[in-house]
Phi, psi and omega in degrees: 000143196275163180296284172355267237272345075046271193296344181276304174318306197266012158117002203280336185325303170341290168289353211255262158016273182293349144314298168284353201255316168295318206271324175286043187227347182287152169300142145305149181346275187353271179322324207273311152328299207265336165276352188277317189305288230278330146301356173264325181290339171314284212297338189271318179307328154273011133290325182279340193270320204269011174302298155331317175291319165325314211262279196331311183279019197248295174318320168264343208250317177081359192294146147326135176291346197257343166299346165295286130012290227275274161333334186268341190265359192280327170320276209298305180317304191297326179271347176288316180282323179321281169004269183341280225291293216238005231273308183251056162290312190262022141305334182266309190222032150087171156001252185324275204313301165312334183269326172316289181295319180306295195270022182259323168310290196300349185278314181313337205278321198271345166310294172334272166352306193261000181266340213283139197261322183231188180270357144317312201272008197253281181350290160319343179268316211273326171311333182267349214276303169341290198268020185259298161317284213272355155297318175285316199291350182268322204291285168004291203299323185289326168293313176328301189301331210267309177299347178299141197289155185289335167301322188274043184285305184300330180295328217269322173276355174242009138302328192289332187259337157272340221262327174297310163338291189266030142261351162301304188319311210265317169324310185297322200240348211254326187280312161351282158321302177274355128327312203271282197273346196231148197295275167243105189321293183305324184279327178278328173331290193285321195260011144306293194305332197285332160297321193278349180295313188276340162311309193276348154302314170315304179336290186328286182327319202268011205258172187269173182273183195228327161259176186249152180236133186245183170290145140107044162288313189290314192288336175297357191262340193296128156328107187198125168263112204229129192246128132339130206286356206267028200218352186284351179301318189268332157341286197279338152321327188235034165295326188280344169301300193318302175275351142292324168264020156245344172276329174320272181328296153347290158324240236267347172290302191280312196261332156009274193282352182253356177296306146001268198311271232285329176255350163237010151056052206241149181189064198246136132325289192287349185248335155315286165329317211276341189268326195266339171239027154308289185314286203295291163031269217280332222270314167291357186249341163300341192289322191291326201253356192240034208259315187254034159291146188281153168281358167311277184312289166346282200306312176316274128029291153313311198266356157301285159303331158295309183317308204265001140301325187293298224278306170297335152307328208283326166305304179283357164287310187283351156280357187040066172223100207304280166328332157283316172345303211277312189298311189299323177301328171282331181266352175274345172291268179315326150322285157024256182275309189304331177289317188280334212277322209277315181303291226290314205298340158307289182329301180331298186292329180330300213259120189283188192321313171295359181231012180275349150244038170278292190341289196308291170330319153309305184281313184272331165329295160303311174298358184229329160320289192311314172309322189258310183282335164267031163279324198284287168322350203229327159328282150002276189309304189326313178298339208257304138352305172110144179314280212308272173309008137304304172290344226236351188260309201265180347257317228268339177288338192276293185327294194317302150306014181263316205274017159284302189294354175305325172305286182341298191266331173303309196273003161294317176334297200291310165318000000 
């Protein structure tokens, strides 16, 4: 008798049966990667997307310009605290159960979306889009890494850092369009995405866990930003890259489409679209073509091009001359992606598997403070101040962190 028929005689087929019956409904690596990326990319693509969309409900609804504003920051609030909360849950009771629950959220969020009768119901959507996001996005980058073929770790941290990126972009422009060209924009937008939320819950399901579930879950929800010590040195070198290339994302994801209206007096769908996914564009596909570039040298480099991208936006804004707009937007978009991709890729190895997606939570944490509140704060301004020296006050603060963080890392270089 075979060990197999051994174990079946003696009663063992249970245990044995559904063992081999889970792991063949499981993915391969491969596949599980590239299917974990393409759900990541969903979730950053309903970021990007209702931005366009924004300027259409100002039109039909008649609301205050500053309730825009309001909607775009309420998204970055909701997810800083999720972050806080939940941001290293599934270092404890793993992956899959947190990517699940994250993306079954973003499908309620776009029902919302597509239900909304006013800009309250907008609002709500985006609080819930907000803490769905920030439940996902530590998890996401840490599933990435963990799923990466083993030679490749590194390929697994500048997909985790690109893939938000170019799916704002891609959202963003993809909604432009159906602004521009579709009858009605919101039903294909929102029940696109809400299918593709649920395309990636299959993924998910079907994918392997990548941790061990330890103690201490109920205690990971107390409010804490906890950076794993062997990563906090390069961590705190690199809040100012954070916050020059997320206040960058602010700038043209949030105040864009109202630069648009209000300062060249443009009210295109598609060039809505088109100024909000530019920087993130350009900014993924530099993260991508830069992946085996040293990251150092990258980071430098990066925040060079954000300052003198920043500076040329800024010009064509206070000139109301649309092409320097678009020309700054590509090169401060590659400053960008290439700056954010090459910190994580530093970062990344610092922290081992249990503690990576506190790491990340930590990193998006700072990185979306910066993406939300001087988005919030230029709300504000916009009433008391005026669009145009608002906009032209916010790039100049964004050059400013950069050309901190340019310090920063030039003399780590030398070091």
């Amino acid at each position: 008798m075979t060990t197999a028929e051994e174990t079946i005689a003696t009663g063992g087929m249970c245990a044995v049966r559904p063992a081999r019956s889970a792991r063949s409904r499981r993915l391969r690596p491969a596949a599980a990667f590239a299917g974990t990326a393409l759900a990541f990319v969903a979730v950053a693509l309903a970021v990007g997307a209702p931005s366009p969309l924004f300027v259409l409900y100002e039109q039909q609804w008649g609301f205050q310009p500053w309730l825009l504003t309001v909607a775009f920051a309420i998204y970055a609030v909701t997810l800083l605290i999720t972050l806080l909360i939940a941001g290293s849950l599934s270092d404890h009771i793993g992956r899959r159960p947190v990517l699940i629950g994250a993306l079954a959220l973003q499908i309620v969020a776009m029902l919302i979306f597509l239900f909304a009768p006013d800009i309250g119901w907008i609002i709500g959507a985006r609080s819930v889009q907000g803490v769905a996001t920030g439940a996902a996005v530590s998890t996401f980058t840490a599933a990435l890494v963990e799923l990466a073929p083993e030679r490749q770790k590194k390929l697994g941290a500048t997909i985790g850092s690109t893939a938000p990126v170019g799916g704002i972009a891609i959202g963003a422009f993809l909604t432009g369009l159906a602004v521009q060209f579709v009858p009605q924009p919101t039903i294909v937008v929102f029940v696109a995405l809400a299918v593709l939320f649920a395309a990636g819950i299959v993924v998910i399901v079907a994918s392997p866990e990548t941790v061990e579930r330890r103690p201490g879950a109920v205690r990971s929800l107390i409010p804490r930003l906890l950076v794993p010590r062997e990563a906090r040195g390069e961590f705190v070198a690199a809040i100012p890259l954070f916050l020059a290339t997320w206040m960058l994302a602010g700038l043209f994801i949030g105040l864009s489409p109202s630069i648009l209206h209000g300062v060249f007096h443009l009210d295109s769908g598609l060039l809505n679209g088109a100024i909000v996914a530019v920087p993130p564009a350009v900014g993924a596909l530099a993260g991508l073509l830069l992946t085996r570039a040293a990251a150092r040298l990258t980071v430098v480099w990066a925040m060079a091009a954000i300052v003198v991208g920043v500076a040329v936006a800024a010009v064509g804004i206070a000139a109301a001359i649309l092409p320097l707009l678009f020309a700054g937007a590509v090169v401060a978009g590659g400053g960008f992606g290439a700056g954010f991709s090459a910190m994580l890729r530093i970062l990344a190895p610092l922290a081992p598997n249990d503690q990576r997606a506190e790491l990340f939570a930590g990193v998006f944490l700072v990185s979306y403070l910066a993406y939300g509140l001087p988005a919030l704060v230029a709300g504000e301004l916009i009433t008391t101040i005026g669009l145009l020296p608002t906009a032209l006050g916010y790039s100049a603060a964004i050059a400013a962190a950069a050309v901190v963080a340019l310090v920063v890392q030039a003399v780590r270089t030398r070091r």
